[in-house]
GROMACS .gro file of C-alpha atoms in nm:
model
  343
    1MET     CA    1  -1.766  -1.224   3.580
    2ARG     CA    2  -1.723  -0.881   3.368
    3VAL     CA    3  -1.588  -0.617   3.529
    4LYS     CA    4  -1.701  -0.229   3.478
    5LEU     CA    5  -1.412   0.015   3.412
    6LYS     CA    6  -1.415   0.364   3.497
    7GLY     CA    7  -1.423   0.601   3.181
    8LEU     CA    8  -1.381   0.353   2.954
    9ASN     CA    9  -1.497   0.542   2.579
   10ARG     CA   10  -1.617   0.383   2.286
   11LYS     CA   11  -1.651   0.553   1.971
   12LYS     CA   12  -1.821   0.379   1.638
   13VAL     CA   13  -1.675   0.428   1.308
   14ARG     CA   14  -1.842   0.386   1.006
   15LEU     CA   15  -1.569   0.302   0.699
   16ALA     CA   16  -1.533   0.381   0.378
   17ASN     CA   17  -1.701   0.025   0.244
   18GLY     CA   18  -2.035   0.073   0.493
   19GLU     CA   19  -1.865  -0.162   0.797
   20THR     CA   20  -1.859  -0.017   1.154
   21ILE     CA   21  -1.609  -0.073   1.382
   22ILE     CA   22  -1.584   0.032   1.761
   23TYR     CA   23  -1.256   0.199   1.927
   24TYR     CA   24  -1.226   0.145   2.290
   25TYR     CA   25  -1.014   0.453   2.483
   26ALA     CA   26  -0.967   0.469   2.825
   27TRP     CA   27  -1.116   0.783   2.863
   28LYS     CA   28  -1.239   1.032   2.654
   29GLY     CA   29  -0.937   1.165   2.441
   30GLY     CA   30  -0.745   0.896   2.622
   31PRO     CA   31  -0.524   0.642   2.431
   32ARG     CA   32  -0.657   0.373   2.257
   33VAL     CA   33  -0.723  -0.029   2.463
   34HIS     CA   34  -0.562  -0.271   2.266
   35GLY     CA   35  -0.781  -0.626   2.236
   36ASN     CA   36  -1.094  -0.745   2.240
   37PRO     CA   37  -1.342  -0.675   2.576
   38GLY     CA   38  -1.322  -0.895   2.818
   39THR     CA   39  -0.985  -1.034   2.755
   40HIS     CA   40  -0.649  -1.000   2.956
   41GLU     CA   41  -0.496  -0.818   2.698
   42PHE     CA   42  -0.767  -0.555   2.691
   43PHE     CA   43  -0.761  -0.512   3.095
   44SER     CA   44  -0.382  -0.514   3.079
   45SER     CA   45  -0.386  -0.221   2.810
   46TYR     CA   46  -0.664  -0.006   3.008
   47SER     CA   47  -0.466  -0.079   3.346
   48GLU     CA   48  -0.110   0.071   3.165
   49ALA     CA   49  -0.290   0.349   3.028
   50ILE     CA   50  -0.476   0.441   3.366
   51LYS     CA   51  -0.129   0.380   3.506
   52ASN     CA   52   0.017   0.635   3.306
   53ARG     CA   53  -0.222   0.903   3.271
   54ALA     CA   54  -0.118   1.244   3.213
   55PRO     CA   55  -0.235   1.512   3.425
   56GLN     CA   56  -0.588   1.634   3.398
   57GLY     CA   57  -0.606   1.860   3.103
   58ALA     CA   58  -0.331   1.769   2.933
   59LYS     CA   59  -0.319   1.781   2.573
   60ILE     CA   60  -0.118   1.395   2.494
   61LEU     CA   61  -0.031   1.225   2.135
   62ALA     CA   62  -0.296   0.938   2.193
   63LYS     CA   63  -0.597   1.155   2.093
   64ILE     CA   64  -0.373   1.310   1.822
   65PHE     CA   65  -0.380   0.952   1.684
   66ARG     CA   66  -0.727   0.902   1.763
   67ASP     CA   67  -0.826   1.185   1.571
   68TYR     CA   68  -0.632   1.120   1.251
   69SER     CA   69  -0.768   0.715   1.261
   70GLU     CA   70  -1.151   0.857   1.287
   71SER     CA   71  -1.065   1.126   1.022
   72PRO     CA   72  -1.207   1.109   0.631
   73LYS     CA   73  -0.835   1.114   0.558
   74PHE     CA   74  -0.745   0.789   0.737
   75LEU     CA   75  -1.120   0.645   0.664
   76SER     CA   76  -1.115   0.742   0.269
   77LYS     CA   77  -0.799   0.471   0.244
   78ALA     CA   78  -0.806   0.079   0.117
   79ASP     CA   79  -0.872  -0.138   0.327
   80ARG     CA   80  -0.557  -0.252   0.308
   81THR     CA   81  -0.357   0.052   0.377
   82ARG     CA   82  -0.593   0.090   0.672
   83ARG     CA   83  -0.492  -0.209   0.799
   84ASP     CA   84  -0.156  -0.152   0.779
   85TYR     CA   85  -0.177   0.164   0.906
   86LEU     CA   86  -0.340   0.076   1.228
   87ARG     CA   87  -0.079  -0.183   1.271
   88HIS     CA   88   0.202   0.093   1.284
   89ILE     CA   89  -0.026   0.364   1.451
   90GLU     CA   90  -0.070   0.126   1.753
   91LYS     CA   91   0.300   0.028   1.777
   92ILE     CA   92   0.345   0.433   1.764
   93GLU     CA   93   0.067   0.488   2.052
   94HIS     CA   94   0.220   0.249   2.261
   95ALA     CA   95   0.559   0.440   2.276
   96PHE     CA   96   0.473   0.794   2.253
   97GLY     CA   97   0.073   0.793   2.394
   98ASP     CA   98   0.133   0.973   2.655
   99PHE     CA   99   0.421   1.256   2.542
  100PRO     CA  100   0.277   1.571   2.578
  101VAL     CA  101   0.115   1.783   2.262
  102GLU     CA  102   0.359   2.079   2.420
  103GLY     CA  103   0.630   1.892   2.418
  104LEU     CA  104   0.656   1.879   2.040
  105ILE     CA  105   0.826   2.283   1.985
  106ASP     CA  106   1.095   2.097   2.218
  107ARG     CA  107   1.387   2.052   1.960
  108ARG     CA  108   1.502   1.706   2.206
  109ALA     CA  109   1.169   1.522   2.066
  110ARG     CA  110   1.281   1.517   1.750
  111ASP     CA  111   1.594   1.301   1.871
  112GLU     CA  112   1.380   1.109   2.141
  113PHE     CA  113   1.143   1.038   1.817
  114LEU     CA  114   1.453   0.906   1.578
  115THR     CA  115   1.604   0.741   1.861
  116TRP     CA  116   1.336   0.498   1.865
  117GLY     CA  117   1.302   0.492   1.507
  118ASP     CA  118   1.638   0.363   1.483
  119LYS     CA  119   1.571   0.060   1.705
  120LEU     CA  120   1.256  -0.044   1.499
  121ALA     CA  121   1.543   0.001   1.132
  122LEU     CA  122   1.745  -0.196   1.355
  123ALA     CA  123   1.495  -0.521   1.343
  124SER     CA  124   1.397  -0.414   0.991
  125LYS     CA  125   1.500  -0.113   0.760
  126ARG     CA  126   1.151  -0.137   0.551
  127GLN     CA  127   0.929  -0.144   0.849
  128GLY     CA  128   1.155   0.064   1.020
  129ASP     CA  129   1.105   0.325   0.738
  130TYR     CA  130   0.655   0.229   0.686
  131THR     CA  131   0.626   0.334   1.077
  132MET     CA  132   0.831   0.630   1.135
  133THR     CA  133   0.629   0.749   0.750
  134VAL     CA  134   0.319   0.704   0.919
  135PHE     CA  135   0.429   0.864   1.236
  136ALA     CA  136   0.529   1.202   1.049
  137LEU     CA  137   0.222   1.160   0.817
  138MET     CA  138  -0.022   1.200   1.137
  139LEU     CA  139   0.187   1.538   1.315
  140ALA     CA  140   0.189   1.646   0.928
  141TRP     CA  141  -0.202   1.576   0.930
  142ALA     CA  142  -0.246   1.759   1.306
  143LYS     CA  143  -0.002   2.034   1.185
  144LYS     CA  144  -0.215   2.106   0.903
  145ARG     CA  145  -0.573   2.107   1.103
  146GLY     CA  146  -0.379   2.369   1.353
  147LYS     CA  147  -0.383   2.062   1.645
  148ILE     CA  148  -0.040   2.121   1.702
  149ALA     CA  149   0.208   2.360   1.646
  150HIS     CA  150   0.517   2.197   1.512
  151ASN     CA  151   0.606   1.868   1.297
  152PRO     CA  152   0.939   1.718   1.460
  153LEU     CA  153   0.984   1.470   1.172
  154GLU     CA  154   0.944   1.696   0.914
  155LYS     CA  155   1.237   1.577   0.609
  156LEU     CA  156   1.229   1.245   0.761
  157GLU     CA  157   1.526   1.071   0.598
  158ARG     CA  158   1.453   0.673   0.521
  159TYR     CA  159   1.679   0.405   0.638
  160TYR     CA  160   1.616   0.202   0.335
  161SER     CA  161   1.790   0.397   0.011
  162GLY     CA  162   1.786   0.011  -0.241
  163THR     CA  163   1.566   0.071  -0.572
  164ARG     CA  164   1.475  -0.188  -0.760
  165ALA     CA  165   1.622  -0.065  -1.082
  166GLU     CA  166   1.741  -0.379  -1.283
  167ILE     CA  167   1.412  -0.521  -1.143
  168ILE     CA  168   1.188  -0.650  -1.413
  169TRP     CA  169   1.047  -0.969  -1.543
  170THR     CA  170   1.173  -1.038  -1.890
  171ASP     CA  171   1.034  -1.257  -2.151
  172ASP     CA  172   1.197  -1.591  -2.001
  173ASP     CA  173   1.067  -1.547  -1.642
  174GLU     CA  174   0.700  -1.478  -1.783
  175ALA     CA  175   0.741  -1.814  -1.995
  176ALA     CA  176   0.892  -1.986  -1.679
  177LEU     CA  177   0.572  -1.913  -1.495
  178ALA     CA  178   0.305  -1.949  -1.725
  179ARG     CA  179   0.434  -2.321  -1.835
  180VAL     CA  180   0.383  -2.389  -1.382
  181ALA     CA  181   0.090  -2.187  -1.287
  182SER     CA  182  -0.244  -2.212  -1.285
  183GLN     CA  183  -0.476  -2.094  -1.536
  184PRO     CA  184  -0.562  -1.814  -1.267
  185LEU     CA  185  -0.229  -1.725  -1.214
  186ARG     CA  186  -0.124  -1.666  -1.567
  187LEU     CA  187  -0.451  -1.527  -1.628
  188ALA     CA  188  -0.355  -1.255  -1.297
  189LEU     CA  189  -0.026  -1.239  -1.467
  190MET     CA  190  -0.172  -1.131  -1.800
  191LEU     CA  191  -0.365  -0.821  -1.684
  192ALA     CA  192  -0.038  -0.709  -1.500
  193LEU     CA  193   0.161  -0.706  -1.763
  194TRP     CA  194  -0.133  -0.569  -2.010
  195THR     CA  195  -0.295  -0.310  -1.780
  196GLY     CA  196  -0.015  -0.221  -1.514
  197GLN     CA  197  -0.265  -0.245  -1.217
  198ARG     CA  198  -0.180  -0.299  -0.904
  199GLN     CA  199  -0.231  -0.618  -0.763
  200GLY     CA  200  -0.515  -0.557  -0.516
  201ASP     CA  201  -0.687  -0.359  -0.845
  202ILE     CA  202  -0.673  -0.689  -1.057
  203LEU     CA  203  -0.822  -0.893  -0.787
  204LYS     CA  204  -1.120  -0.679  -0.796
  205MET     CA  205  -1.199  -0.657  -1.185
  206ALA     CA  206  -1.521  -0.776  -1.268
  207TRP     CA  207  -1.645  -0.939  -1.612
  208SER     CA  208  -1.881  -0.667  -1.633
  209ALA     CA  209  -1.570  -0.437  -1.668
  210TYR     CA  210  -1.516  -0.576  -1.985
  211ASP     CA  211  -1.704  -0.516  -2.304
  212GLY     CA  212  -1.480  -0.736  -2.552
  213ARG     CA  213  -1.225  -0.442  -2.631
  214LEU     CA  214  -1.247  -0.268  -2.311
  215ILE     CA  215  -1.152  -0.315  -1.949
  216LYS     CA  216  -1.311  -0.017  -1.714
  217VAL     CA  217  -1.098  -0.013  -1.426
  218ARG     CA  218  -1.120   0.178  -1.091
  219ALA     CA  219  -0.838   0.179  -0.912
  220ASN     CA  220  -0.875   0.175  -0.512
  221LYS     CA  221  -0.535   0.342  -0.452
  222THR     CA  222  -0.636   0.709  -0.656
  223ASN     CA  223  -0.992   0.606  -0.701
  224SER     CA  224  -0.946   0.735  -1.069
  225TYR     CA  225  -1.137   0.535  -1.351
  226LEU     CA  226  -0.903   0.415  -1.631
  227PRO     CA  227  -1.054   0.260  -1.942
  228ILE     CA  228  -0.756  -0.011  -2.110
  229PRO     CA  229  -0.791  -0.106  -2.401
  230ALA     CA  230  -0.762  -0.491  -2.372
  231GLY     CA  231  -0.455  -0.554  -2.615
  232LYS     CA  232  -0.487  -0.860  -2.886
  233PRO     CA  233  -0.368  -1.128  -2.645
  234LEU     CA  234  -0.508  -1.035  -2.293
  235ARG     CA  235  -0.824  -1.036  -2.556
  236GLU     CA  236  -0.771  -1.398  -2.697
  237LEU     CA  237  -0.674  -1.489  -2.310
  238LEU     CA  238  -1.031  -1.312  -2.147
  239ASP     CA  239  -1.242  -1.450  -2.465
  240ALA     CA  240  -1.172  -1.812  -2.374
  241THR     CA  241  -1.173  -1.811  -1.966
  242ARG     CA  242  -1.426  -1.973  -1.863
  243ARG     CA  243  -1.668  -1.715  -1.613
  244GLN     CA  244  -1.722  -1.886  -1.299
  245SER     CA  245  -1.807  -1.537  -1.043
  246PRO     CA  246  -1.863  -1.200  -1.150
  247LEU     CA  247  -1.474  -1.167  -1.114
  248ILE     CA  248  -1.211  -1.233  -1.350
  249VAL     CA  249  -0.980  -1.366  -1.131
  250THR     CA  250  -1.066  -1.662  -0.936
  251ASN     CA  251  -0.913  -1.975  -0.780
  252THR     CA  252  -0.892  -2.332  -0.900
  253ARG     CA  253  -1.232  -2.365  -0.731
  254GLY     CA  254  -1.419  -2.068  -0.899
  255ARG     CA  255  -1.370  -1.850  -0.558
  256PRO     CA  256  -1.305  -1.506  -0.517
  257TYR     CA  257  -0.879  -1.513  -0.382
  258SER     CA  258  -0.810  -1.306  -0.059
  259GLU     CA  259  -0.504  -1.117  -0.128
  260ASN     CA  260  -0.320  -1.372   0.141
  261GLY     CA  261  -0.475  -1.657  -0.036
  262PHE     CA  262  -0.302  -1.519  -0.370
  263ARG     CA  263  -0.029  -1.398  -0.274
  264ALA     CA  264   0.074  -1.753  -0.089
  265SER     CA  265  -0.012  -1.904  -0.465
  266TRP     CA  266   0.178  -1.708  -0.618
  267ALA     CA  267   0.531  -1.732  -0.438
  268LYS     CA  268   0.464  -2.118  -0.449
  269ALA     CA  269   0.449  -2.089  -0.882
  270CYS     CA  270   0.733  -1.869  -0.857
  271ASP     CA  271   0.895  -2.160  -0.613
  272LYS     CA  272   0.806  -2.434  -0.896
  273ALA     CA  273   0.919  -2.203  -1.181
  274GLY     CA  274   1.260  -2.120  -1.009
  275LEU     CA  275   1.211  -1.760  -0.985
  276SER     CA  276   1.332  -1.518  -0.702
  277GLY     CA  277   1.434  -1.151  -0.676
  278ILE     CA  278   1.093  -1.038  -0.832
  279THR     CA  279   0.704  -0.999  -0.699
  280PHE     CA  280   0.376  -0.937  -0.877
  281HIS     CA  281   0.417  -0.592  -0.755
  282ASP     CA  282   0.730  -0.572  -1.025
  283LEU     CA  283   0.532  -0.670  -1.283
  284ARG     CA  284   0.362  -0.259  -1.288
  285GLY     CA  285   0.703  -0.134  -1.349
  286THR     CA  286   0.770  -0.388  -1.587
  287ALA     CA  287   0.456  -0.304  -1.804
  288VAL     CA  288   0.527   0.050  -1.834
  289THR     CA  289   0.897  -0.040  -1.965
  290ARG     CA  290   0.776  -0.301  -2.217
  291LEU     CA  291   0.487   0.025  -2.335
  292ALA     CA  292   0.812   0.282  -2.333
  293ILE     CA  293   1.023  -0.026  -2.499
  294ALA     CA  294   0.709  -0.053  -2.771
  295GLY     CA  295   0.738   0.311  -2.840
  296ALA     CA  296   0.427   0.472  -2.578
  297SER     CA  297   0.509   0.846  -2.496
  298GLU     CA  298   0.449   0.930  -2.104
  299PRO     CA  299   0.099   1.010  -2.174
  300GLU     CA  300   0.018   0.740  -2.330
  301ILE     CA  301   0.133   0.524  -2.093
  302ALA     CA  302   0.029   0.674  -1.769
  303ALA     CA  303  -0.366   0.649  -1.979
  304VAL     CA  304  -0.335   0.258  -1.968
  305THR     CA  305  -0.107   0.222  -1.585
  306GLY     CA  306  -0.319   0.484  -1.407
  307HIS     CA  307   0.020   0.645  -1.317
  308SER     CA  308   0.084   1.036  -1.329
  309ILE     CA  309   0.293   1.163  -1.576
  310GLY     CA  310   0.594   1.260  -1.298
  311ASP     CA  311   0.549   0.901  -1.143
  312VAL     CA  312   0.573   0.752  -1.499
  313ARG     CA  313   0.882   0.966  -1.616
  314SER     CA  314   1.059   0.881  -1.236
  315ILE     CA  315   1.009   0.491  -1.351
  316LEU     CA  316   1.166   0.543  -1.641
  317GLU     CA  317   1.474   0.769  -1.554
  318LYS     CA  318   1.514   0.648  -1.188
  319HIS     CA  319   1.428   0.228  -1.205
  320TYR     CA  320   1.320  -0.012  -1.463
  321LEU     CA  321   1.452   0.179  -1.742
  322LYS     CA  322   1.790   0.270  -1.627
  323ARG     CA  323   2.018  -0.066  -1.745
  324ASP     CA  324   1.774  -0.206  -1.999
  325PRO     CA  325   1.954  -0.290  -2.300
  326ALA     CA  326   1.635  -0.322  -2.541
  327LEU     CA  327   1.608   0.041  -2.487
  328ALA     CA  328   1.978   0.065  -2.647
  329ALA     CA  329   1.885  -0.172  -2.931
  330ASN     CA  330   1.540   0.026  -2.997
  331ALA     CA  331   1.689   0.352  -2.992
  332ILE     CA  332   1.995   0.186  -3.233
  333ALA     CA  333   1.768   0.048  -3.441
  334LYS     CA  334   1.560   0.371  -3.522
  335LEU     CA  335   1.922   0.538  -3.584
  336GLU     CA  336   2.003   0.323  -3.889
  337ARG     CA  337   1.650   0.352  -4.002
  338ARG     CA  338   1.728   0.720  -4.014
  339THR     CA  339   2.047   0.721  -4.151
  340GLU     CA  340   1.966   0.446  -4.444
  341ILE     CA  341   2.096   0.565  -4.753
  342PRO     CA  342   1.834   0.456  -5.052
  343GLU     CA  343   2.038   0.273  -5.309
   0.00000   0.00000   0.00000
């Protein structure tokens, strides 16, 4: 028997990829109801929202969170980013969905939010940072749109302060993985090292974007278009690869990888190769490093990887090149050539 829930509001939302999803809210402008209609989780979520309902007419943060999750700002993000954000938004809404908007101006609000963030960070500093960053981002969006007058989470400090200053793929790391990895994984490795693209964009690269000379990439995160010349080693590998799908990188059965499937296969290959502490994500910084060592300028690197010039400079100054001995060797070799005295 299906129970009709009084005041339940549903909202159809069309995502950037054309997919339509339905959000349910306890009432119009109220907090989101979680779970699938008809389930115990859905009814419990609705009941909890009704029990904690603010006085009629009061403006609460749940409405801000709802507006943001239906905004073009949010819907234009990549699918993976939206899924990650929603996971954190639900967590924030559960804790502060009934918080009155008028209370944001109270200086104690910042302390209350940060105290909650501190508890999250005890379990995981990275996840605590992610959740609080999403929280602050939503409040910043609302302030910019005039929905709130004050954002208590401005100038948010991070819990996690680690960097990956020394974490790049060496030639030995590359060779170790290549020895044990399947052909699809070796192809993904080469694409990452020679294009500097993100994992998600590499998994979506199509054969139609490769003309034997250039790989035309549209980065999903930045929506920027990049015609990247295929270096000779990559070009030779691509030309020798059997085309089993519209996509370049497929699994051993010739089917496109899911993000989770690729991640699992990559992790197994790294374990088999005896590699630890380095990730596929580190290949992006490694590509920047190798281009710089080869003598490429910051604008030239940005033209390949899609970073802004400022981001390239930040990577080179603060992260991957900070302690790379190849840079010092490269610099001394240049100095030696400059100071050579003809016989």
